[in-house]
Every structure is written in structure tokens, then in C-alpha cells.
PDB file of C-alpha atoms in Angstrom:
ATOM      1  CA  MET A 293       3.151 -19.200  17.126  1.00 80.00           C
ATOM      2  CA  SER A 294      -0.500 -18.113  17.018  1.00 93.00           C
ATOM      3  CA  ASP A 295      -3.072 -19.902  14.852  1.00 96.00           C
ATOM      4  CA  ILE A 296      -3.115 -16.933  12.456  1.00 97.00           C
ATOM      5  CA  ALA A 297       0.680 -16.979  12.140  1.00 97.00           C
ATOM      6  CA  ARG A 298       0.678 -20.757  11.663  1.00 97.00           C
ATOM      7  CA  LEU A 299      -1.864 -20.494   8.848  1.00 98.00           C
ATOM      8  CA  MET A 300       0.145 -17.740   7.153  1.00 98.00           C
ATOM      9  CA  ALA A 301       3.335 -19.780   7.497  1.00 97.00           C
ATOM     10  CA  ALA A 302       1.651 -22.712   5.737  1.00 97.00           C
ATOM     11  CA  LEU A 303       0.966 -20.413   2.770  1.00 98.00           C
ATOM     12  CA  ALA A 304       4.484 -18.906   2.816  1.00 97.00           C
ATOM     13  CA  PRO A 305       6.921 -21.705   3.768  1.00 96.00           C
ATOM     14  CA  LYS A 306      10.024 -19.590   3.047  1.00 96.00           C
ATOM     15  CA  ALA A 307      11.024 -15.955   2.629  1.00 95.00           C
ATOM     16  CA  GLY A 308       9.279 -14.088  -0.187  1.00 95.00           C
ATOM     17  CA  THR A 309       5.832 -12.997  -1.340  1.00 96.00           C
ATOM     18  CA  PHE A 310       3.430 -15.770  -2.361  1.00 97.00           C
ATOM     19  CA  PRO A 311       0.103 -15.549  -4.216  1.00 97.00           C
ATOM     20  CA  THR A 312      -2.801 -17.466  -2.738  1.00 98.00           C
ATOM     21  CA  VAL A 313      -5.626 -19.346  -4.438  1.00 97.00           C
ATOM     22  CA  LEU A 314      -7.763 -16.204  -4.105  1.00 97.00           C
ATOM     23  CA  PRO A 315      -6.783 -13.409  -6.526  1.00 95.00           C
ATOM     24  CA  GLY A 316      -5.853 -10.186  -4.768  1.00 96.00           C
ATOM     25  CA  ILE A 317      -4.466 -11.853  -1.637  1.00 98.00           C
ATOM     26  CA  ARG A 318      -0.770 -12.538  -1.022  1.00 98.00           C
ATOM     27  CA  ILE A 319       1.348 -13.672   1.939  1.00 98.00           C
ATOM     28  CA  PHE A 320       4.681 -11.999   2.666  1.00 97.00           C
ATOM     29  CA  ARG A 321       7.355 -13.633   4.814  1.00 98.00           C
ATOM     30  CA  THR A 322      10.835 -12.644   5.880  1.00 97.00           C
ATOM     31  CA  ASP A 323      13.089 -14.587   8.251  1.00 96.00           C
ATOM     32  CA  SER A 324      15.569 -11.789   8.985  1.00 95.00           C
ATOM     33  CA  TYR A 325      15.701  -8.164  10.043  1.00 96.00           C
ATOM     34  CA  GLN A 326      15.453  -5.700   7.141  1.00 94.00           C
ATOM     35  CA  SER A 327      16.858  -2.247   7.726  1.00 94.00           C
ATOM     36  CA  ARG A 328      15.006   0.930   6.768  1.00 95.00           C
ATOM     37  CA  ARG A 329      14.744   1.161   2.973  1.00 94.00           C
ATOM     38  CA  PRO A 330      12.615   2.847   0.295  1.00 95.00           C
ATOM     39  CA  MET A 331       9.850   0.961  -1.482  1.00 94.00           C
ATOM     40  CA  CYS A 332       6.310   1.391  -2.811  1.00 94.00           C
ATOM     41  CA  TYR A 333       3.319   0.270  -0.813  1.00 95.00           C
ATOM     42  CA  TRP A 334       0.221  -0.435  -2.875  1.00 94.00           C
ATOM     43  CA  GLN A 335      -3.435   0.084  -2.058  1.00 95.00           C
ATOM     44  CA  GLY A 336      -4.558  -2.665   0.323  1.00 97.00           C
ATOM     45  CA  ILE A 337      -4.955  -4.044   3.841  1.00 98.00           C
ATOM     46  CA  MET A 338      -1.782  -5.375   5.488  1.00 98.00           C
ATOM     47  CA  ILE A 339      -2.549  -7.879   8.268  1.00 98.00           C
ATOM     48  CA  VAL A 340       0.381  -9.024  10.406  1.00 98.00           C
ATOM     49  CA  GLY A 341       0.283 -12.556  11.779  1.00 97.00           C
ATOM     50  CA  GLN A 342       3.658 -12.324  13.505  1.00 97.00           C
ATOM     51  CA  GLY A 343       6.431  -9.746  13.880  1.00 96.00           C
ATOM     52  CA  CYS A 344       6.093  -6.086  13.031  1.00 96.00           C
ATOM     53  CA  LYS A 345       6.955  -3.526  10.370  1.00 97.00           C
ATOM     54  CA  ARG A 346       7.686   0.170  10.787  1.00 97.00           C
ATOM     55  CA  LEU A 347       6.860   2.772   8.130  1.00 96.00           C
ATOM     56  CA  TYR A 348       8.605   6.116   7.748  1.00 96.00           C
ATOM     57  CA  LEU A 349       6.654   8.689   5.767  1.00 92.00           C
ATOM     58  CA  GLU A 350       8.266  12.139   5.772  1.00 85.00           C
ATOM     59  CA  ASP A 351       7.993  13.127   9.463  1.00 84.00           C
ATOM     60  CA  LYS A 352       5.560  10.318  10.406  1.00 89.00           C
ATOM     61  CA  ILE A 353       6.465   6.930  11.903  1.00 94.00           C
ATOM     62  CA  LEU A 354       3.822   4.181  11.984  1.00 95.00           C
ATOM     63  CA  GLU A 355       4.305   0.657  13.317  1.00 96.00           C
ATOM     64  CA  TYR A 356       1.883  -2.059  12.315  1.00 96.00           C
ATOM     65  CA  ASN A 357       1.695  -5.453  13.963  1.00 96.00           C
ATOM     66  CA  ALA A 358      -0.746  -8.205  14.958  1.00 95.00           C
ATOM     67  CA  GLN A 359      -2.789  -5.727  16.992  1.00 96.00           C
ATOM     68  CA  LYS A 360      -2.807  -2.969  14.369  1.00 97.00           C
ATOM     69  CA  PRO A 361      -3.391  -3.820  10.685  1.00 97.00           C
ATOM     70  CA  LEU A 362      -2.268  -1.178   8.182  1.00 98.00           C
ATOM     71  CA  VAL A 363      -4.760   0.100   5.605  1.00 98.00           C
ATOM     72  CA  MET A 364      -3.335   1.860   2.527  1.00 97.00           C
ATOM     73  CA  THR A 365      -6.147   3.708   0.762  1.00 97.00           C
ATOM     74  CA  VAL A 366      -3.771   4.974  -1.932  1.00 97.00           C
ATOM     75  CA  PRO A 367      -0.412   3.681  -3.216  1.00 96.00           C
ATOM     76  CA  MET A 368       2.558   5.487  -1.659  1.00 96.00           C
ATOM     77  CA  PRO A 369       6.347   5.450  -1.779  1.00 96.00           C
ATOM     78  CA  VAL A 370       7.508   4.958   1.822  1.00 96.00           C
ATOM     79  CA  GLU A 371      10.505   3.722   3.783  1.00 96.00           C
ATOM     80  CA  CYS A 372      10.070   0.487   5.724  1.00 96.00           C
ATOM     81  CA  GLU A 373      11.931  -1.341   8.478  1.00 97.00           C
ATOM     82  CA  THR A 374      11.052  -4.978   9.259  1.00 97.00           C
ATOM     83  CA  PHE A 375      11.687  -6.741  12.560  1.00 96.00           C
ATOM     84  CA  ALA A 376      12.078 -10.506  12.115  1.00 96.00           C
ATOM     85  CA  SER A 377      14.361 -13.444  12.831  1.00 95.00           C
ATOM     86  CA  ALA A 378      14.682 -17.082  11.784  1.00 94.00           C
ATOM     87  CA  ALA A 379      13.058 -18.074  15.085  1.00 94.00           C
ATOM     88  CA  GLU A 380      10.246 -15.544  14.671  1.00 96.00           C
ATOM     89  CA  PRO A 381       9.659 -14.635  11.016  1.00 97.00           C
ATOM     90  CA  THR A 382       7.472 -11.685  10.116  1.00 97.00           C
ATOM     91  CA  LEU A 383       4.304 -12.837   8.334  1.00 98.00           C
ATOM     92  CA  VAL A 384       1.872 -10.484   6.592  1.00 98.00           C
ATOM     93  CA  MET A 385      -1.299 -11.105   4.591  1.00 98.00           C
ATOM     94  CA  ILE A 386      -1.863  -8.431   1.927  1.00 98.00           C
ATOM     95  CA  VAL A 387      -5.461  -8.007   0.749  1.00 98.00           C
ATOM     96  CA  ASP A 388      -6.114  -5.748  -2.238  1.00 97.00           C
ATOM     97  CA  ILE A 389      -8.999  -3.291  -1.935  1.00 97.00           C
ATOM     98  CA  ASP A 390     -11.661  -3.893  -4.589  1.00 96.00           C
ATOM     99  CA  PRO A 391     -13.334  -0.469  -5.127  1.00 94.00           C
ATOM    100  CA  GLN A 392     -16.638  -2.000  -6.256  1.00 95.00           C
ATOM    101  CA  LEU A 393     -16.804  -4.343  -3.258  1.00 97.00           C
ATOM    102  CA  LEU A 394     -15.889  -1.469  -0.930  1.00 97.00           C
ATOM    103  CA  SER A 395     -18.664   0.727  -2.348  1.00 95.00           C
ATOM    104  CA  ARG A 396     -21.180  -2.104  -2.007  1.00 95.00           C
ATOM    105  CA  VAL A 397     -20.301  -2.708   1.637  1.00 96.00           C
ATOM    106  CA  ILE A 398     -20.480   1.009   2.449  1.00 94.00           C
ATOM    107  CA  HIS A 399     -23.868   1.295   0.716  1.00 93.00           C
ATOM    108  CA  GLN A 400     -25.177  -1.587   2.831  1.00 93.00           C
ATOM    109  CA  LEU A 401     -23.642  -0.082   5.961  1.00 91.00           C
ATOM    110  CA  SER A 402     -25.294   3.286   5.307  1.00 88.00           C
ATOM    111  CA  GLN A 403     -28.735   1.760   5.795  1.00 88.00           C
ATOM    112  CA  TYR A 404     -27.975   0.805   9.412  1.00 86.00           C
ATOM    113  CA  HIS A 405     -24.932   2.796  10.469  1.00 80.00           C
ATOM    114  CA  ASN A 406     -24.076   6.498  10.674  1.00 76.00           C
ATOM    115  CA  LEU A 407     -21.265   7.103   8.198  1.00 74.00           C
ATOM    116  CA  PRO A 408     -18.509   9.669   8.863  1.00 72.00           C
ATOM    117  CA  VAL A 409     -19.739  13.172   7.972  1.00 64.00           C
ATOM    118  CA  THR A 410     -18.106  15.909   5.839  1.00 66.00           C
ATOM    119  CA  LEU A 411     -15.953  13.398   3.957  1.00 68.00           C
ATOM    120  CA  GLU A 412     -15.883  15.663   0.908  1.00 64.00           C
ATOM    121  CA  LEU A 413     -14.292  18.552   2.788  1.00 63.00           C
ATOM    122  CA  SER A 414     -12.322  16.914   5.596  1.00 71.00           C
ATOM    123  CA  ARG A 415      -8.643  16.030   5.448  1.00 79.00           C
ATOM    124  CA  GLN A 416      -8.008  12.299   5.151  1.00 86.00           C
ATOM    125  CA  PRO A 417      -4.534  10.716   5.095  1.00 91.00           C
ATOM    126  CA  GLY A 418      -3.852   8.005   2.550  1.00 94.00           C
ATOM    127  CA  LEU A 419      -3.221   5.377   5.217  1.00 95.00           C
ATOM    128  CA  PHE A 420      -4.309   4.500   8.744  1.00 96.00           C
ATOM    129  CA  LEU A 421      -3.840   1.872  11.430  1.00 96.00           C
ATOM    130  CA  ALA A 422      -6.925  -0.176  12.320  1.00 96.00           C
ATOM    131  CA  GLN A 423      -7.339  -1.551  15.816  1.00 93.00           C
ATOM    132  CA  ASN A 424      -7.728  -5.327  15.900  1.00 94.00           C
ATOM    133  CA  ASN A 425     -10.589  -6.818  17.906  1.00 96.00           C
ATOM    134  CA  GLU A 426     -12.085 -10.242  18.530  1.00 96.00           C
ATOM    135  CA  LEU A 427     -14.524 -10.146  15.605  1.00 97.00           C
ATOM    136  CA  LEU A 428     -11.898  -8.882  13.155  1.00 97.00           C
ATOM    137  CA  GLU A 429      -9.389 -11.494  14.341  1.00 97.00           C
ATOM    138  CA  CYS A 430     -11.985 -14.246  13.910  1.00 97.00           C
ATOM    139  CA  CYS A 431     -12.670 -13.062  10.347  1.00 98.00           C
ATOM    140  CA  ILE A 432      -8.934 -13.031   9.536  1.00 98.00           C
ATOM    141  CA  GLU A 433      -8.500 -16.563  10.863  1.00 98.00           C
ATOM    142  CA  ARG A 434     -11.474 -17.868   8.851  1.00 98.00           C
ATOM    143  CA  LEU A 435     -10.113 -16.222   5.700  1.00 98.00           C
ATOM    144  CA  LEU A 436      -6.739 -17.903   6.221  1.00 98.00           C
ATOM    145  CA  HIS A 437      -8.418 -21.271   6.800  1.00 97.00           C
ATOM    146  CA  THR A 438     -10.345 -20.785   3.550  1.00 98.00           C
ATOM    147  CA  LEU A 439      -7.143 -19.986   1.640  1.00 98.00           C
ATOM    148  CA  GLN A 440      -5.789 -23.454   2.456  1.00 97.00           C
ATOM    149  CA  SER A 441      -8.387 -24.968   0.070  1.00 97.00           C
ATOM    150  CA  PRO A 442      -9.030 -23.915  -3.554  1.00 96.00           C
ATOM    151  CA  LEU A 443     -12.631 -25.148  -3.258  1.00 97.00           C
ATOM    152  CA  GLU A 444     -13.351 -23.198  -0.064  1.00 97.00           C
ATOM    153  CA  ALA A 445     -11.626 -20.103  -1.443  1.00 96.00           C
ATOM    154  CA  CYS A 446     -13.765 -20.279  -4.589  1.00 95.00           C
ATOM    155  CA  VAL A 447     -17.045 -20.722  -2.714  1.00 96.00           C
ATOM    156  CA  LEU A 448     -16.457 -18.731   0.484  1.00 97.00           C
ATOM    157  CA  GLY A 449     -13.549 -16.399  -0.195  1.00 96.00           C
ATOM    158  CA  GLU A 450     -15.295 -13.315  -1.564  1.00 95.00           C
ATOM    159  CA  GLY A 451     -17.848 -13.359   1.246  1.00 97.00           C
ATOM    160  CA  ILE A 452     -15.139 -13.408   3.908  1.00 98.00           C
ATOM    161  CA  VAL A 453     -13.205 -10.626   2.151  1.00 98.00           C
ATOM    162  CA  GLN A 454     -16.444  -8.624   2.176  1.00 97.00           C
ATOM    163  CA  GLU A 455     -16.738  -9.264   5.913  1.00 98.00           C
ATOM    164  CA  LEU A 456     -13.103  -8.195   6.363  1.00 98.00           C
ATOM    165  CA  LEU A 457     -13.862  -4.838   4.722  1.00 97.00           C
ATOM    166  CA  PHE A 458     -16.975  -4.524   6.893  1.00 97.00           C
ATOM    167  CA  ARG A 459     -14.999  -5.174  10.091  1.00 97.00           C
ATOM    168  CA  ILE A 460     -12.276  -2.695   9.087  1.00 97.00           C
ATOM    169  CA  LEU A 461     -14.877  -0.032   8.237  1.00 96.00           C
ATOM    170  CA  LEU A 462     -16.301  -0.342  11.750  1.00 94.00           C
ATOM    171  CA  THR A 463     -12.949   0.458  13.379  1.00 93.00           C
ATOM    172  CA  GLU A 464     -12.383   3.881  14.890  1.00 89.00           C
ATOM    173  CA  ASP A 465     -10.061   5.521  12.337  1.00 90.00           C
ATOM    174  CA  ALA A 466     -11.583   4.140   9.107  1.00 93.00           C
ATOM    175  CA  ALA A 467     -12.775   7.500   7.693  1.00 92.00           C
ATOM    176  CA  PRO A 468     -10.121   7.441   4.894  1.00 94.00           C
ATOM    177  CA  LEU A 469     -11.600   4.149   3.648  1.00 94.00           C
ATOM    178  CA  TYR A 470     -15.056   5.722   3.457  1.00 93.00           C
ATOM    179  CA  ALA A 471     -13.527   8.732   1.693  1.00 93.00           C
ATOM    180  CA  LEU A 472     -11.948   6.471  -0.938  1.00 94.00           C
ATOM    181  CA  ALA A 473     -15.443   5.352  -1.980  1.00 92.00           C
ATOM    182  CA  SER A 474     -16.852   8.906  -1.972  1.00 89.00           C
ATOM    183  CA  ALA A 475     -16.224  10.234  -5.488  1.00 85.00           C
ATOM    184  CA  HIS A 476     -16.078  13.897  -4.487  1.00 86.00           C
ATOM    185  CA  SER A 477     -13.891  13.554  -1.393  1.00 90.00           C
ATOM    186  CA  ARG A 478     -10.399  14.998  -1.440  1.00 91.00           C
ATOM    187  CA  LEU A 479      -8.889  11.553  -1.005  1.00 94.00           C
ATOM    188  CA  ALA A 480     -10.852  10.017  -3.895  1.00 94.00           C
ATOM    189  CA  ARG A 481      -9.873  12.879  -6.199  1.00 95.00           C
ATOM    190  CA  ILE A 482      -6.202  12.504  -5.284  1.00 96.00           C
ATOM    191  CA  ASP A 483      -6.544   8.745  -5.825  1.00 96.00           C
ATOM    192  CA  LYS A 484      -7.795   9.488  -9.350  1.00 96.00           C
ATOM    193  CA  ALA A 485      -4.718  11.644  -9.968  1.00 97.00           C
ATOM    194  CA  LEU A 486      -2.470   8.910  -8.561  1.00 97.00           C
ATOM    195  CA  GLN A 487      -3.991   6.349 -10.915  1.00 96.00           C
ATOM    196  CA  PHE A 488      -3.107   8.694 -13.795  1.00 97.00           C
ATOM    197  CA  ILE A 489       0.459   9.092 -12.482  1.00 97.00           C
ATOM    198  CA  HIS A 490       0.902   5.313 -12.205  1.00 96.00           C
ATOM    199  CA  ARG A 491      -0.281   4.857 -15.804  1.00 96.00           C
ATOM    200  CA  HIS A 492       1.874   7.675 -17.208  1.00 95.00           C
ATOM    201  CA  TYR A 493       4.892   7.902 -14.889  1.00 94.00           C
ATOM    202  CA  SER A 494       7.328   7.587 -17.808  1.00 94.00           C
ATOM    203  CA  ASP A 495       5.738  10.584 -19.583  1.00 93.00           C
ATOM    204  CA  THR A 496       5.953  14.290 -18.801  1.00 91.00           C
ATOM    205  CA  VAL A 497       3.375  14.882 -16.065  1.00 92.00           C
ATOM    206  CA  GLU A 498       2.554  18.459 -15.046  1.00 93.00           C
ATOM    207  CA  VAL A 499       0.873  19.495 -11.780  1.00 94.00           C
ATOM    208  CA  GLU A 500      -1.535  21.711 -13.737  1.00 95.00           C
ATOM    209  CA  GLN A 501      -2.551  18.704 -15.834  1.00 95.00           C
ATOM    210  CA  LEU A 502      -3.272  16.625 -12.723  1.00 96.00           C
ATOM    211  CA  ALA A 503      -5.179  19.467 -11.061  1.00 97.00           C
ATOM    212  CA  ALA A 504      -7.390  19.911 -14.124  1.00 97.00           C
ATOM    213  CA  LEU A 505      -8.022  16.152 -14.215  1.00 96.00           C
ATOM    214  CA  VAL A 506      -9.630  16.283 -10.748  1.00 95.00           C
ATOM    215  CA  ASN A 507     -11.204  19.735 -11.187  1.00 95.00           C
ATOM    216  CA  MET A 508      -9.017  21.584  -8.667  1.00 95.00           C
ATOM    217  CA  SER A 509      -6.885  24.690  -8.791  1.00 95.00           C
ATOM    218  CA  SER A 510      -3.138  23.981  -8.816  1.00 95.00           C
ATOM    219  CA  SER A 511      -2.691  25.380  -5.298  1.00 94.00           C
ATOM    220  CA  ALA A 512      -5.622  23.374  -3.865  1.00 94.00           C
ATOM    221  CA  PHE A 513      -4.434  20.236  -5.633  1.00 96.00           C
ATOM    222  CA  HIS A 514      -0.898  20.609  -4.296  1.00 95.00           C
ATOM    223  CA  ARG A 515      -2.220  21.100  -0.749  1.00 94.00           C
ATOM    224  CA  CYS A 516      -4.619  18.131  -0.893  1.00 95.00           C
ATOM    225  CA  PHE A 517      -1.993  15.916  -2.518  1.00 96.00           C
ATOM    226  CA  ARG A 518       0.345  16.512   0.409  1.00 95.00           C
ATOM    227  CA  GLU A 519      -2.473  15.902   2.919  1.00 94.00           C
ATOM    228  CA  VAL A 520      -3.088  12.449   1.424  1.00 95.00           C
ATOM    229  CA  THR A 521       0.414  11.305   0.481  1.00 96.00           C
ATOM    230  CA  SER A 522       2.681  13.422   2.747  1.00 94.00           C
ATOM    231  CA  SER A 523       4.568  14.337  -0.427  1.00 94.00           C
ATOM    232  CA  SER A 524       4.468  16.875  -3.237  1.00 95.00           C
ATOM    233  CA  PRO A 525       3.322  15.624  -6.668  1.00 96.00           C
ATOM    234  CA  ILE A 526       6.821  16.072  -8.122  1.00 95.00           C
ATOM    235  CA  GLN A 527       8.516  14.200  -5.270  1.00 96.00           C
ATOM    236  CA  TYR A 528       5.908  11.416  -5.479  1.00 97.00           C
ATOM    237  CA  LEU A 529       6.535  11.033  -9.222  1.00 97.00           C
ATOM    238  CA  LYS A 530      10.303  10.952  -8.720  1.00 97.00           C
ATOM    239  CA  LYS A 531      10.075   8.254  -6.019  1.00 97.00           C
ATOM    240  CA  LEU A 532       7.683   6.201  -8.138  1.00 97.00           C
ATOM    241  CA  ARG A 533      10.024   6.380 -11.137  1.00 97.00           C
ATOM    242  CA  LEU A 534      13.019   5.329  -9.050  1.00 97.00           C
ATOM    243  CA  ASN A 535      11.146   2.392  -7.520  1.00 96.00           C
ATOM    244  CA  ARG A 536       9.988   1.282 -10.981  1.00 96.00           C
ATOM    245  CA  ALA A 537      13.546   1.601 -12.266  1.00 95.00           C
ATOM    246  CA  ARG A 538      14.804  -0.557  -9.425  1.00 94.00           C
ATOM    247  CA  GLU A 539      12.295  -3.262 -10.362  1.00 92.00           C
ATOM    248  CA  LEU A 540      13.575  -3.158 -13.952  1.00 93.00           C
ATOM    249  CA  LEU A 541      17.209  -3.397 -12.822  1.00 92.00           C
ATOM    250  CA  LEU A 542      16.424  -6.447 -10.695  1.00 89.00           C
ATOM    251  CA  GLN A 543      14.847  -8.020 -13.787  1.00 88.00           C
ATOM    252  CA  GLY A 544      18.147  -7.613 -15.668  1.00 88.00           C
ATOM    253  CA  VAL A 545      17.403  -4.437 -17.629  1.00 91.00           C
ATOM    254  CA  LYS A 546      20.493  -2.300 -18.345  1.00 91.00           C
ATOM    255  CA  VAL A 547      20.919   0.956 -16.411  1.00 92.00           C
ATOM    256  CA  LYS A 548      20.464   3.251 -19.415  1.00 93.00           C
ATOM    257  CA  GLN A 549      17.375   1.354 -20.575  1.00 94.00           C
ATOM    258  CA  ALA A 550      15.876   1.484 -17.076  1.00 94.00           C
ATOM    259  CA  ALA A 551      16.476   5.231 -16.887  1.00 95.00           C
ATOM    260  CA  THR A 552      14.816   5.819 -20.247  1.00 95.00           C
ATOM    261  CA  GLY A 553      12.001   3.401 -19.423  1.00 95.00           C
ATOM    262  CA  VAL A 554      10.888   5.431 -16.406  1.00 96.00           C
ATOM    263  CA  GLY A 555      11.137   8.834 -18.062  1.00 95.00           C
ATOM    264  CA  TYR A 556      14.682  10.081 -17.439  1.00 95.00           C
ATOM    265  CA  GLU A 557      16.360  11.833 -20.373  1.00 91.00           C
ATOM    266  CA  SER A 558      19.739  11.950 -18.620  1.00 93.00           C
ATOM    267  CA  ALA A 559      21.305   8.696 -17.428  1.00 90.00           C
ATOM    268  CA  ALA A 560      23.722  10.712 -15.272  1.00 93.00           C
ATOM    269  CA  GLN A 561      20.880  12.493 -13.474  1.00 95.00           C
ATOM    270  CA  PHE A 562      19.114   9.163 -13.022  1.00 95.00           C
ATOM    271  CA  SER A 563      22.217   7.599 -11.454  1.00 94.00           C
ATOM    272  CA  ARG A 564      22.670  10.528  -9.050  1.00 95.00           C
ATOM    273  CA  GLU A 565      19.048  10.493  -7.896  1.00 96.00           C
ATOM    274  CA  PHE A 566      18.954   6.689  -7.665  1.00 95.00           C
ATOM    275  CA  LYS A 567      22.065   6.605  -5.455  1.00 95.00           C
ATOM    276  CA  ARG A 568      20.718   9.398  -3.240  1.00 95.00           C
ATOM    277  CA  TYR A 569      17.383   7.596  -2.789  1.00 95.00           C
ATOM    278  CA  PHE A 570      18.513   3.965  -2.398  1.00 93.00           C
ATOM    279  CA  ASN A 571      22.023   4.600  -1.047  1.00 92.00           C
ATOM    280  CA  GLN A 572      23.509   2.445  -3.791  1.00 91.00           C
ATOM    281  CA  SER A 573      24.287   2.965  -7.447  1.00 91.00           C
ATOM    282  CA  PRO A 574      22.056   1.530 -10.199  1.00 91.00           C
ATOM    283  CA  GLY A 575      24.945  -0.709 -11.231  1.00 85.00           C
ATOM    284  CA  SER A 576      25.207  -2.180  -7.734  1.00 85.00           C
ATOM    285  CA  CYS A 577      21.444  -2.691  -7.610  1.00 81.00           C
ATOM    286  CA  ALA A 578      21.523  -4.544 -10.923  1.00 66.00           C
ATOM    287  CA  LYS A 579      23.821  -7.110  -9.325  1.00 67.00           C
ATOM    288  CA  THR A 580      21.603  -7.577  -6.275  1.00 62.00           C
ATOM    289  CA  LEU A 581      19.674 -10.843  -6.125  1.00 43.00           C
ATOM    290  CA  GLU A 582      17.642  -9.923  -3.039  1.00 45.00           C
ATOM    291  CA  ALA A 583      14.132  -8.595  -3.796  1.00 44.00           C
ATOM    292  CA  TRP A 584      12.832  -6.190  -1.194  1.00 42.00           C
ATOM    293  CA  GLN A 585       9.203  -6.120   0.023  1.00 40.00           C
TER     294      GLN A 585
END
């Protein structure tokens, strides 16, 4: 086990997702293989200490591991497969992206470094794989050391998270992260629409309403939305609702209440779409004690 994996294991001694002493950072651990399954990935940097995870996003397949951290610039429903065993658990540190901190680092970078050009017009996916290097690995290890101590996390944590963002921004494929901080980029405008969807997913949400929110035509919005999320707005909303409903069911909420709570008027339609998406009925899910990542 590497030093990074050992430090993560100390913060996650058993399977599950554990908060750390620094807000916005969590450690995920699983000790067994998890087959391909739907879930929501949130905006953040996913750093693997051991094992690997494979994402399926429409026709794309991305594998992230200790050599390739995953950066999610926007939240997305995906399907994920996890490779792990009791002898070699998968360990992942999840670091939320603070938009203000990101903008500050990019502003400082711009004084010494040529930023990616044409961010406002270029196509940027909502996620990318960063290539690990010696400096980035050193930063990750120091952050994990700091998380072992509440005092060190309080005094040093934010500075090391800032360095982590800096190191990620210097990697080859980081243009989507720059675009997130550029208010007029396609990605940032879609992110604004996604924030609205996540606040109002249980309401009636129209594509025209979202397009107007980000000052785009409906056709341009639909095209850019797919570029960023690999999904249409309607399909994204449906997947988000179903994932939210699943969370409610695992908390003990009744099927009909979960359906209504995420915006379904018909419990029958909800049950059909839930079973098609998760390959199990809402009733079966309600009895499941396992919480997926």
C-alpha cells in the first residue's frame, strides 16, 4: 500500500464515505467490487489512492485511478463500476471545488501563465482526467497528512487545497476548469442552468426557461448542454429526479411520497422509469440497506 493509500485508509477505516476535519473533503472506501450502476457525481476532484473506478457516460468510458485523477466541473448523472477487493480496497479522496478559490487561483495564474484561449466559444466537456505528476502527488500526500490533525487542517488546509487547484490547472487537459471560472463560457453558462435544475428538480422545468436564464436560444442551449453533460436537458432532469428518489427511498420514505417529492405526478410512471434506470423496482430499493457511492 502506498503512503497516499495508507493515509486515506486511516481516514476511512471501513467501507463508506467519511467526512474529514476539513469541510468539503471526504474519503470514500469500498472493500468489494461494485458492478456498473447509475449514480450522481457532484462537482469536485476525485483523487484515487488505490484501486480504480470506471465511468460510463452515454458513449464515453473513462477510467480514473492513482495516475489519473477525475475532475468534475459540473454535477452529472453517470454509471460507475468500481474495482476493489478486501485485500486491495478502492480509496478515493473527494475535494469539492470552491468557485471563489478557483477564480482567485486563476487570476493569480494569469499574471504569469498563458491561460487557454477562446474559452467562451470553445467546446468544453463537464469532466476530464488530469495526469498525475510528482508535484501533484506531493501536494496530495501533504494534504492527507494535514487531514490527520484538526489543528494542521485548520491552519494549513486551505493553502494546500489552493495548491491542489493550482497543480490541477497546470495539467494538460484542464481547460474545462478554466472555463468554469469564466462567466461567459459555454460551460459556465450550462453550470448556471444546472444549479437551477438542482434547486428546482421537483418543479416543472422547461428547456426554454433554462435557455432564457443563460441568455441562449433553445437550439443553442440544447446543443451546448449536450456538449457539457453528454445528455439532453430532459434526460438529465429525469436521471437527477430518479437518483434523488432513490436517496429518499433509502432514507425510509414511502414510494408514493418519493415519487411526488421529486416531481412525478404518476406513481406508476415513476415506478416504470425507476425500474428501467436502476434495474430494480422502487419497492426493492426501499428494502436495500447498501448505500451506493
